[in-house]
PDB file of C-alpha atoms and ligand atoms in Angstrom:
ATOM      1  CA  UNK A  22     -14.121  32.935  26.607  1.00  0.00           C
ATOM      2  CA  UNK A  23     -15.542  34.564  30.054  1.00  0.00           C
ATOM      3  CA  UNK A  24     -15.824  32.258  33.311  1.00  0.00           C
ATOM      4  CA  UNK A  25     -17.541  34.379  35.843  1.00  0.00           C
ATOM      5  CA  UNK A  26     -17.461  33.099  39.876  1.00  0.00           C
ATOM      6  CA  UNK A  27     -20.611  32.874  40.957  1.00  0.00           C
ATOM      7  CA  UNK A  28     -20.108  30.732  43.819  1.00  0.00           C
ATOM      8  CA  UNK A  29     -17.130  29.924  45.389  1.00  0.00           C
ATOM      9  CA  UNK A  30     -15.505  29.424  48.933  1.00  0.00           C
ATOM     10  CA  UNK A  31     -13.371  32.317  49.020  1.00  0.00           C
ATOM     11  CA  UNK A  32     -15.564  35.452  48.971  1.00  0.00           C
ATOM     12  CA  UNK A  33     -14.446  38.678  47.364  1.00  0.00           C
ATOM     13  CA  UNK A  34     -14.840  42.373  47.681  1.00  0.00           C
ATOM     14  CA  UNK A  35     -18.690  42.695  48.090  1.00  0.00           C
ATOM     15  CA  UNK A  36     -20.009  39.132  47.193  1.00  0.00           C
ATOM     16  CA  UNK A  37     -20.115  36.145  49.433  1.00  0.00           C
ATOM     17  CA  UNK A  38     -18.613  32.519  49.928  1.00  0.00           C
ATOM     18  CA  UNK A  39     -19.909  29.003  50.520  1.00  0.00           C
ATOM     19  CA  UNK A  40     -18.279  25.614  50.153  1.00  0.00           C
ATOM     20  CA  UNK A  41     -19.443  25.258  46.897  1.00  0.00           C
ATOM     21  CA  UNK A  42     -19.147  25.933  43.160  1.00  0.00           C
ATOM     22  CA  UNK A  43     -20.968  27.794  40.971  1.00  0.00           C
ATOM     23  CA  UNK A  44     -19.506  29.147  36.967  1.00  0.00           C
ATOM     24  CA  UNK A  45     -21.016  31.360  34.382  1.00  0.00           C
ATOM     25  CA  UNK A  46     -19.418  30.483  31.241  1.00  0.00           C
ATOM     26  CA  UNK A  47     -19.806  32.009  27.897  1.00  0.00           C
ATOM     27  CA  UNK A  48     -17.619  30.845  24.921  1.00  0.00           C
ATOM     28  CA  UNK A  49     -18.593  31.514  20.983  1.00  0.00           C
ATOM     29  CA  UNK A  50     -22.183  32.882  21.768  1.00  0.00           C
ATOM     30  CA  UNK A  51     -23.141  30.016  24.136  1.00  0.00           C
ATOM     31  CA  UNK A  52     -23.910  30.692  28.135  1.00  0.00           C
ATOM     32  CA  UNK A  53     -24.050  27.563  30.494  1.00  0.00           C
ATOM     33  CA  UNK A  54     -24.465  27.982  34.369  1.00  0.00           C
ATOM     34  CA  UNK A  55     -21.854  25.369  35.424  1.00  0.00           C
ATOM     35  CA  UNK A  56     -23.253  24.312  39.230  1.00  0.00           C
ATOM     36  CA  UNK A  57     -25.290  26.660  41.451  1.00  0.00           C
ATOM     37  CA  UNK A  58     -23.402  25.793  44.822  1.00  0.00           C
ATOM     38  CA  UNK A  59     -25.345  24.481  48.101  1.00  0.00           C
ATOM     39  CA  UNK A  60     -28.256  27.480  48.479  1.00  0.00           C
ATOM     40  CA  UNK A  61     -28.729  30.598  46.730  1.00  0.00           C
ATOM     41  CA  UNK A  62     -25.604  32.522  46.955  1.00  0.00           C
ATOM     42  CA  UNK A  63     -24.988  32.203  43.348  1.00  0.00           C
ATOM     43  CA  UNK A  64     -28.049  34.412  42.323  1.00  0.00           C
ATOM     44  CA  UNK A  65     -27.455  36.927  45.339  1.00  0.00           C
ATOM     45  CA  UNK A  66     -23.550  37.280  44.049  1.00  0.00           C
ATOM     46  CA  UNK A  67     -24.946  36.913  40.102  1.00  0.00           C
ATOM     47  CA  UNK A  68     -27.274  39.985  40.878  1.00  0.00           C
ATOM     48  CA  UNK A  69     -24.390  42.076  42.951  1.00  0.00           C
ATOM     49  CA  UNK A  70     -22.156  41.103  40.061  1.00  0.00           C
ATOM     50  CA  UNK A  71     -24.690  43.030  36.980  1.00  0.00           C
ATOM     51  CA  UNK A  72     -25.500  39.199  35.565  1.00  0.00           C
ATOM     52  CA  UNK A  73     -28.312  37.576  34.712  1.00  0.00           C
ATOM     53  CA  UNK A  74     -28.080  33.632  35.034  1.00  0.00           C
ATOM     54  CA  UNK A  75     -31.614  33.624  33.443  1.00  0.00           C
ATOM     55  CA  UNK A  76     -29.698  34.472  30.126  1.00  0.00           C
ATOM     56  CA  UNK A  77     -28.041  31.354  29.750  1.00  0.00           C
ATOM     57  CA  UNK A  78     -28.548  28.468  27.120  1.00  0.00           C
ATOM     58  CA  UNK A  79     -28.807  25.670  29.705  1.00  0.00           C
ATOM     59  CA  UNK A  80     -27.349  24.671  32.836  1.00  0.00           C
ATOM     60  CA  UNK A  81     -24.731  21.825  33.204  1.00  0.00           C
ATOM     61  CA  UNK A  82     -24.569  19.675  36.613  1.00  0.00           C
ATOM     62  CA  UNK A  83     -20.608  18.300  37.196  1.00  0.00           C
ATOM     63  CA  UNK A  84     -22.334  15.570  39.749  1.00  0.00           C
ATOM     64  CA  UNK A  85     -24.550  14.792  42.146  1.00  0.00           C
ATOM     65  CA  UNK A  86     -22.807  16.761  45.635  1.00  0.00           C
ATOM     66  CA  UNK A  87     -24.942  19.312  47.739  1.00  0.00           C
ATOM     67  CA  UNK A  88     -21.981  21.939  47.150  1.00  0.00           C
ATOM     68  CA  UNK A  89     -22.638  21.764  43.381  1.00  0.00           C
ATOM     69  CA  UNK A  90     -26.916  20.982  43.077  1.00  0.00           C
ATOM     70  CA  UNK A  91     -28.577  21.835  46.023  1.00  0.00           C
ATOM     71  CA  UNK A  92     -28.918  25.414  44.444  1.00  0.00           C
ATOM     72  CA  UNK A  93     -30.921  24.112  41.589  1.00  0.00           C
ATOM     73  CA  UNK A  94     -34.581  24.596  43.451  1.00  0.00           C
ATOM     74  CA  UNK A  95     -33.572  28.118  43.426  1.00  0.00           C
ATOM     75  CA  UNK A  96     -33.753  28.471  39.745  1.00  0.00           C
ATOM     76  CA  UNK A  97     -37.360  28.037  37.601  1.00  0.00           C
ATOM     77  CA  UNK A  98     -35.900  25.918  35.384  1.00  0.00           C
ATOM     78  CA  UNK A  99     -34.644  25.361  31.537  1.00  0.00           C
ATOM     79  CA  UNK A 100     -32.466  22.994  30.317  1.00  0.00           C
ATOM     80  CA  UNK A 101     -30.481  20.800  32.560  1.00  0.00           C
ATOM     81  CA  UNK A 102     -27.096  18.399  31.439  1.00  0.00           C
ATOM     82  CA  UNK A 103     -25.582  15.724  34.134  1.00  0.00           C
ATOM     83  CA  UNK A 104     -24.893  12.224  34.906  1.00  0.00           C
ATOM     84  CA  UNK A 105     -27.651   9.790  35.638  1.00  0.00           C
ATOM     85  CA  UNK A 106     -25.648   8.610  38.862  1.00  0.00           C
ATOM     86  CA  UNK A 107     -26.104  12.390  40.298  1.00  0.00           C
ATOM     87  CA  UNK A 108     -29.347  11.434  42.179  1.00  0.00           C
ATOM     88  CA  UNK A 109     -28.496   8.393  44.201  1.00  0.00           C
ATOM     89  CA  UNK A 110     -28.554   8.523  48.279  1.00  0.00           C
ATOM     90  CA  UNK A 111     -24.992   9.171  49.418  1.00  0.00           C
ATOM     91  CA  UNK A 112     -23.477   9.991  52.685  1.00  0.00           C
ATOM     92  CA  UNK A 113     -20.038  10.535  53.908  1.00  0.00           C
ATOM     93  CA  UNK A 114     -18.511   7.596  55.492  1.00  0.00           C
ATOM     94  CA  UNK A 115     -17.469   8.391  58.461  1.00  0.00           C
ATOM     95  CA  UNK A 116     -20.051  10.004  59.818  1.00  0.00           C
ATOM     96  CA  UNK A 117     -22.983   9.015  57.689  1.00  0.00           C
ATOM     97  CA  UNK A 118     -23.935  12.466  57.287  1.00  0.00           C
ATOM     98  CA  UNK A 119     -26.137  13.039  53.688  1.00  0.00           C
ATOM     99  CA  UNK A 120     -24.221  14.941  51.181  1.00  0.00           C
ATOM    100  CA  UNK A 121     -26.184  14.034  48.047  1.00  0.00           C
ATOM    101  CA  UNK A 122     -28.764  16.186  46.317  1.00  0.00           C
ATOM    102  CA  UNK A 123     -32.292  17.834  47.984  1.00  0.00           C
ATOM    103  CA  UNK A 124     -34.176  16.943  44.908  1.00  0.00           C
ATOM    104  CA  UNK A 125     -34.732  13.602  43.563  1.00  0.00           C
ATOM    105  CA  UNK A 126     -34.822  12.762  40.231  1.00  0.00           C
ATOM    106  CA  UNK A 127     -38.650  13.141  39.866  1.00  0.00           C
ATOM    107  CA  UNK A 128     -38.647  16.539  41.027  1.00  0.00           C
ATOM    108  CA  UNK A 129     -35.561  17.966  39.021  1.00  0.00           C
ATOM    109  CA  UNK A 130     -37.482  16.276  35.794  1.00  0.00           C
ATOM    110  CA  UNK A 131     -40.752  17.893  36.184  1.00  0.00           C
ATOM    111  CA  UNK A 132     -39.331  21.448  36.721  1.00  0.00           C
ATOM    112  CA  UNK A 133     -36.173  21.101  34.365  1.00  0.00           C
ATOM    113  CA  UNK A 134     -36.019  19.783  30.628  1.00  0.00           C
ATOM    114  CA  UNK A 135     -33.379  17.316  31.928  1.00  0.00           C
ATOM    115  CA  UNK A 136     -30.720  15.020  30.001  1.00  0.00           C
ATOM    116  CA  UNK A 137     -29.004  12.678  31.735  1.00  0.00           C
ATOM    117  CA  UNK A 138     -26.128  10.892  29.798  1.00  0.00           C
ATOM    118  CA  UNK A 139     -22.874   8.686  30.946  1.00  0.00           C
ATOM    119  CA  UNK A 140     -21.157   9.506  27.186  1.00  0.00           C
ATOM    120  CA  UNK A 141     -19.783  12.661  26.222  1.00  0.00           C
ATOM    121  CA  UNK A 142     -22.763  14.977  25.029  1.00  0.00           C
ATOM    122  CA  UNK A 143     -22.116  17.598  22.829  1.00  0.00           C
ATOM    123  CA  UNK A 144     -23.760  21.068  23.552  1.00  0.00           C
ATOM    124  CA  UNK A 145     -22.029  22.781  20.350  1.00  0.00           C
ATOM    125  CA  UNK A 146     -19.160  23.246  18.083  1.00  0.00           C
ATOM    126  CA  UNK A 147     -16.597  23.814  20.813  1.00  0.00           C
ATOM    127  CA  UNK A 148     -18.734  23.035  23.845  1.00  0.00           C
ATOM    128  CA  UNK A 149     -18.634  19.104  25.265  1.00  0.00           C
ATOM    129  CA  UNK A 150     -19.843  17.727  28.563  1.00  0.00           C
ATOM    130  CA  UNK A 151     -17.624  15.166  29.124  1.00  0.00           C
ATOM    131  CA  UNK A 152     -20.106  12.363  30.741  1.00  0.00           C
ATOM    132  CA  UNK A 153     -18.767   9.641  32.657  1.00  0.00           C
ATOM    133  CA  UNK A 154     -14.825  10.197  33.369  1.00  0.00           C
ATOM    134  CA  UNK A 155     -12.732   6.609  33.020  1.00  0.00           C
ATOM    135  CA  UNK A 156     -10.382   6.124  35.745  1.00  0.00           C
ATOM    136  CA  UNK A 157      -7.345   4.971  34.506  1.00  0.00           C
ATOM    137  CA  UNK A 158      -4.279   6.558  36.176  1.00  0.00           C
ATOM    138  CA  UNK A 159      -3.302   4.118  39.454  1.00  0.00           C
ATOM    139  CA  UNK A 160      -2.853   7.176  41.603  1.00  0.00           C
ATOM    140  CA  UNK A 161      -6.438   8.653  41.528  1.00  0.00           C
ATOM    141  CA  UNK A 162      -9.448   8.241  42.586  1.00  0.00           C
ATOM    142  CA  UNK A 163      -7.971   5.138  44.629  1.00  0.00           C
ATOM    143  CA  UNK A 164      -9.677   5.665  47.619  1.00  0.00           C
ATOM    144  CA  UNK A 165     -13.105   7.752  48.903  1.00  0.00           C
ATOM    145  CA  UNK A 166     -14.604   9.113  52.067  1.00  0.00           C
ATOM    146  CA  UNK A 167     -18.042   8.614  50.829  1.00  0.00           C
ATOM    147  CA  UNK A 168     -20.444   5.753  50.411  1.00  0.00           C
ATOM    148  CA  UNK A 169     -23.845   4.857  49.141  1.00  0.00           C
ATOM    149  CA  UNK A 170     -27.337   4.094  51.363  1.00  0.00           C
ATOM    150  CA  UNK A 171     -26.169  -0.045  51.852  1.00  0.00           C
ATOM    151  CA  UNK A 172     -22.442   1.218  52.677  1.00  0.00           C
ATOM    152  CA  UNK A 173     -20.658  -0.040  49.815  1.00  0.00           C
ATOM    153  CA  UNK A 174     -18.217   2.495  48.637  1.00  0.00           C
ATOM    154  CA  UNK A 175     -19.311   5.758  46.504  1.00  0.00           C
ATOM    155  CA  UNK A 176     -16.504   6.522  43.857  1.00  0.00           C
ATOM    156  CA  UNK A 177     -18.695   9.421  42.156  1.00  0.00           C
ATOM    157  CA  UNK A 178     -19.100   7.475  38.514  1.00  0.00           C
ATOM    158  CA  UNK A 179     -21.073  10.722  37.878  1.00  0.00           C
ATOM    159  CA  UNK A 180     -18.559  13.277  38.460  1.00  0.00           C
ATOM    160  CA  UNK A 181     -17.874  14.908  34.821  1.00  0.00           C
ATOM    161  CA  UNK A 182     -16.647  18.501  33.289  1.00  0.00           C
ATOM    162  CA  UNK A 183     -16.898  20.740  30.545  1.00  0.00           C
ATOM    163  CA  UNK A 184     -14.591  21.127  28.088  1.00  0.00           C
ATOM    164  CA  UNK A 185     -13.994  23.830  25.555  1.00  0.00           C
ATOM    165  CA  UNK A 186     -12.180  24.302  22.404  1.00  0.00           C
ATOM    166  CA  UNK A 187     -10.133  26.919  21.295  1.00  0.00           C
ATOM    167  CA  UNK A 188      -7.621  27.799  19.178  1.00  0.00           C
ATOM    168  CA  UNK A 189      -5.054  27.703  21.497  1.00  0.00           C
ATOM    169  CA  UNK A 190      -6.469  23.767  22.629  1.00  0.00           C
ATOM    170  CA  UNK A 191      -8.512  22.493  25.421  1.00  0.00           C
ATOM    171  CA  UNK A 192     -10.092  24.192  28.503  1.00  0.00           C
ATOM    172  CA  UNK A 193     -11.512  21.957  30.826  1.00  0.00           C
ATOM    173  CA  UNK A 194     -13.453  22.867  33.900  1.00  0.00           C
ATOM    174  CA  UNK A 195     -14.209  20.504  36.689  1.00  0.00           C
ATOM    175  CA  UNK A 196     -16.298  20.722  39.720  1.00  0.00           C
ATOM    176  CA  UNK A 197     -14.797  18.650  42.554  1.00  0.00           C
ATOM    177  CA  UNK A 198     -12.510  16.665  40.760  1.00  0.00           C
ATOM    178  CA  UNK A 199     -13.477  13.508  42.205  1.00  0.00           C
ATOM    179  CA  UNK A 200     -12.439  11.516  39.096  1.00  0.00           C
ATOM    180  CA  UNK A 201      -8.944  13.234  39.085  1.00  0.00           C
ATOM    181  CA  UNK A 202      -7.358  15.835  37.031  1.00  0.00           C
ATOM    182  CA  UNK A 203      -4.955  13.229  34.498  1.00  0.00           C
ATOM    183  CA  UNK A 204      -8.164  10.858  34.028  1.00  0.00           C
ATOM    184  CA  UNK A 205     -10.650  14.168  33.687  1.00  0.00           C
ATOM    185  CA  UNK A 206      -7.822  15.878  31.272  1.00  0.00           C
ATOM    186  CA  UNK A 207      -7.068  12.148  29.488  1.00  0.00           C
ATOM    187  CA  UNK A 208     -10.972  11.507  28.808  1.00  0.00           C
ATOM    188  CA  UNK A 209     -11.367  15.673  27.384  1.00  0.00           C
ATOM    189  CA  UNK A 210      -8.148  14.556  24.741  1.00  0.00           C
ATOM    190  CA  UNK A 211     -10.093  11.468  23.862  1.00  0.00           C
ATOM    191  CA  UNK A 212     -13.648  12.471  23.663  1.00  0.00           C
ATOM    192  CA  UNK A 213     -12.595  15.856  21.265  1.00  0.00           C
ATOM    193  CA  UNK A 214      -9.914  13.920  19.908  1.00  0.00           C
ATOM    194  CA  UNK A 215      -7.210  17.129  20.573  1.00  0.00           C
ATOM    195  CA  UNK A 216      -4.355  16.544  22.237  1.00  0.00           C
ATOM    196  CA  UNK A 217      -3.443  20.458  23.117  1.00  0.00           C
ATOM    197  CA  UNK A 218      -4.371  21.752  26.514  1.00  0.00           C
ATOM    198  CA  UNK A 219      -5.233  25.545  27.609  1.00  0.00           C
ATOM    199  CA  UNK A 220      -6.157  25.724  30.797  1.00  0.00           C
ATOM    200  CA  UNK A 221      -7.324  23.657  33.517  1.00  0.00           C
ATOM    201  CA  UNK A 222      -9.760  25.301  36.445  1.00  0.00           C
ATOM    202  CA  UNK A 223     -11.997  23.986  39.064  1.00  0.00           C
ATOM    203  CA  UNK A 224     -12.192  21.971  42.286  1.00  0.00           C
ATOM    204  CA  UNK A 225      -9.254  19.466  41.994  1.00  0.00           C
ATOM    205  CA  UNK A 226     -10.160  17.455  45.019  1.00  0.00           C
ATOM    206  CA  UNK A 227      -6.213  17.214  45.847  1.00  0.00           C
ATOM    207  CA  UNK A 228      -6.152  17.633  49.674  1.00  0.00           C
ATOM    208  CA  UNK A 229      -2.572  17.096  50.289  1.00  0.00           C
ATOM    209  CA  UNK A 230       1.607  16.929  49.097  1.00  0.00           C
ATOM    210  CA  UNK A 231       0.784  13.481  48.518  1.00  0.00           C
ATOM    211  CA  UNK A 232       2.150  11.060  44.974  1.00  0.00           C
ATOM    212  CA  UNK A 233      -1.014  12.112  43.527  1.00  0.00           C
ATOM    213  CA  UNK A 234      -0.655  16.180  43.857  1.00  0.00           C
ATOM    214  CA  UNK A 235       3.002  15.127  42.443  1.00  0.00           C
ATOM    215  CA  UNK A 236       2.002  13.217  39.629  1.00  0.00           C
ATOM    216  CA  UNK A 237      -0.987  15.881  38.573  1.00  0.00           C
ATOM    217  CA  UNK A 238       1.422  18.686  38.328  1.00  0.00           C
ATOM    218  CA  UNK A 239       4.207  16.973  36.606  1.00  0.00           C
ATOM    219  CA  UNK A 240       1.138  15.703  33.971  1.00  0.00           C
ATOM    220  CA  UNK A 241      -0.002  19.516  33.888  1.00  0.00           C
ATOM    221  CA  UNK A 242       3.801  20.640  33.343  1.00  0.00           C
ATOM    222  CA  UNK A 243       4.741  17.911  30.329  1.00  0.00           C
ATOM    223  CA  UNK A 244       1.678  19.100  28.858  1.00  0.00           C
ATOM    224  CA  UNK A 245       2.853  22.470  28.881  1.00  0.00           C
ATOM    225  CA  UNK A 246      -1.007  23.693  30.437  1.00  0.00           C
ATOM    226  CA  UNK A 247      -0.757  27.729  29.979  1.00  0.00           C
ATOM    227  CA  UNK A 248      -3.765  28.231  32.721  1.00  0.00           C
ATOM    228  CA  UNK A 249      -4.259  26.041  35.673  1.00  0.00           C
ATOM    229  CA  UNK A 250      -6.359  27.505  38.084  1.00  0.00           C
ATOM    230  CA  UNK A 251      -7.130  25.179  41.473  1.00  0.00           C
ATOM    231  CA  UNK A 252      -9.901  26.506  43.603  1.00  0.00           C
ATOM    232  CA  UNK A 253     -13.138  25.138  45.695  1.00  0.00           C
ATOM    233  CA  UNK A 254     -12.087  21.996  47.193  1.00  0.00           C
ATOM    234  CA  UNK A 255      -8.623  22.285  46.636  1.00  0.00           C
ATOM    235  CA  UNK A 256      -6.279  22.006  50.092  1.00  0.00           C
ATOM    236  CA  UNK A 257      -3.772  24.147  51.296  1.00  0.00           C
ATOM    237  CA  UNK A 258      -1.146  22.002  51.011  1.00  0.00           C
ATOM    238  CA  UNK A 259      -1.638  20.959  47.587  1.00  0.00           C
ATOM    239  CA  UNK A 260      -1.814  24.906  46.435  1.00  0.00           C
ATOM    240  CA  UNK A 261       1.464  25.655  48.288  1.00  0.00           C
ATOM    241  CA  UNK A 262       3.006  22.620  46.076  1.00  0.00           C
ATOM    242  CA  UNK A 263       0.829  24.186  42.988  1.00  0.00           C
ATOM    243  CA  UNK A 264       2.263  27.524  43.559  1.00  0.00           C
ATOM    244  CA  UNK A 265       6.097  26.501  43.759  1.00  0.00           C
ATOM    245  CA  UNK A 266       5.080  24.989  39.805  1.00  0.00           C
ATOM    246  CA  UNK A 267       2.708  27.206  38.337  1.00  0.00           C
ATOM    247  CA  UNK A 268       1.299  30.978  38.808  1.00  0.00           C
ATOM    248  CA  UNK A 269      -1.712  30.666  40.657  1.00  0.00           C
ATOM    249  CA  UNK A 270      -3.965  32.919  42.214  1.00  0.00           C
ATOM    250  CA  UNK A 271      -6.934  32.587  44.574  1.00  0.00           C
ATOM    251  CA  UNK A 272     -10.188  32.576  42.957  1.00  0.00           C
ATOM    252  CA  UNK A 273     -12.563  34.501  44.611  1.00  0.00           C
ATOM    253  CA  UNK A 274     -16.468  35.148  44.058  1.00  0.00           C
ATOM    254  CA  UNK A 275     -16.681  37.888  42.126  1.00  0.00           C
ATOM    255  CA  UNK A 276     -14.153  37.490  40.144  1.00  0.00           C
ATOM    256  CA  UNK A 277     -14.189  37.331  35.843  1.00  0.00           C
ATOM    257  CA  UNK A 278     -11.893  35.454  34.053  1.00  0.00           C
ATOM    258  CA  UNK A 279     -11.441  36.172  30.434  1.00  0.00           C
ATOM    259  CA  UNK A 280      -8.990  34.298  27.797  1.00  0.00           C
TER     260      UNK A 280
HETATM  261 ZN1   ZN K 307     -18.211  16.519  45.325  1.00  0.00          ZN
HETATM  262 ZN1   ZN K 308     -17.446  20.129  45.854  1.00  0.00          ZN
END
């Protein structure tokens, strides 16, 4: 399994950053692009990197943020996996500033060969994207800065991940998080039906030392989670607490990660 950063917000050597995400993934013969960040740093930092995100088997959408979609126009199209709650107006609360996609739904359909589905789809064998994400844990996803056109309150329903099996279990990648890592992790055991957990990487949308930084990494320890990588939206505070349990390291664009 390779995970190559494509976009992130910390840059590396010669590539560039953006507060966004963007993953190459290839695992058993299969290549997904994983988000394509807010513009189009992930094909600049694909190109300086030797990579070709044309050579991929279809492109998978973890929800409907700017940071994650808004580098779709940049791309002629092929085959396109997310939730059908990614293309709704959203804004953030308190400023009412727009932070959902460029593209409507209309014109992501007519240049992609898109799928849109709230279960878990699977792509292969060992590939799953994990649809709509349950909340269930009473320390997630209990409050949100964002909210939809009429002002109710936006809980991202459409944020979703990727999960992969291998023999040594599960390897779940997330793009912001916003459903939280125990309900994200909880739905991957559930939808495969394996219990075992690899690794863990991704935006975790944990901000600060708070009960629910606590309570993630004392889920990720009892499951004994070999690689748990925190990057994109992750705050400073909750990597200090990460790093005091667990051997992290920044992840950079750039960067390939191989297990
Ligand atoms: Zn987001
Ligand atoms: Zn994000």
């Amino acid at each position: 399994m390779k995970i190559s950063i494509l976009t992130d917000n910390n840059p590396g050597g010669n590539t560039g950053a953006e507060h966004g995400l963007s993953y190459f993934i290839e695992h058993e013969g299969t290549k997904i692009l994983f988000d394509t960040g807010q513009s189009d740093l992930f094909l600049q930092n694909a190109s300086l990197m030797g990579m070709d995100v044309e050579e991929r088997d279809l492109i998978i959408l973890s929800h409907g943020h700017f940071d994650h979609g808004n580098g779709l126009p940049h791309l002629p199209g092929g085959k396109l996996i997310c939730h059908p709650g990614c293309f709704v107006k959203r804004y953030r609360t308190i400023d009412h500033t727009y932070i959902g996609l460029k593209n409507s739904r209309d014109e992501i359909a007519q240049k992609f060969d898109l799928t849109t589905s709230k279960a878990p789809l699977r792509v292969n064998d060992s590939m799953l994207f994990l649809g709509e994400i349950p909340r269930i844990t009473d320390f997630e996803s209990q409050q949100t800065s964002f909210s939809f056109e009429d002002g109710s309150p936006d809980f991202v329903a459409d944020d979703s991940a990727v999960a992969l099996q291998t023999e040594k279990g599960l390897f779940v990648i997330t793009g912001c998080g916003h459903a939280g890592v125990v309900n994200t992790l909880e739905h991957a055991k559930k939808a495969t039906g394996k219990q075992r957990i690899y690794g863990f990487m991704g935006g975790f949308h944990l901000k600060k030392r708070d009960r629910q930084t606590i309570e993630t990494i004392h889920y990720l320890k009892k499951n004994r989670v070999e690689h748990v990588i925190p990057s994109h939206c992750t705050g400073l505070p909750a990597l200090v607490a990460f790093a005091e349990s667990f051997q992290i390291q920044s992840v950079r664009t750039g960067d390939t990660y191989t297990f």
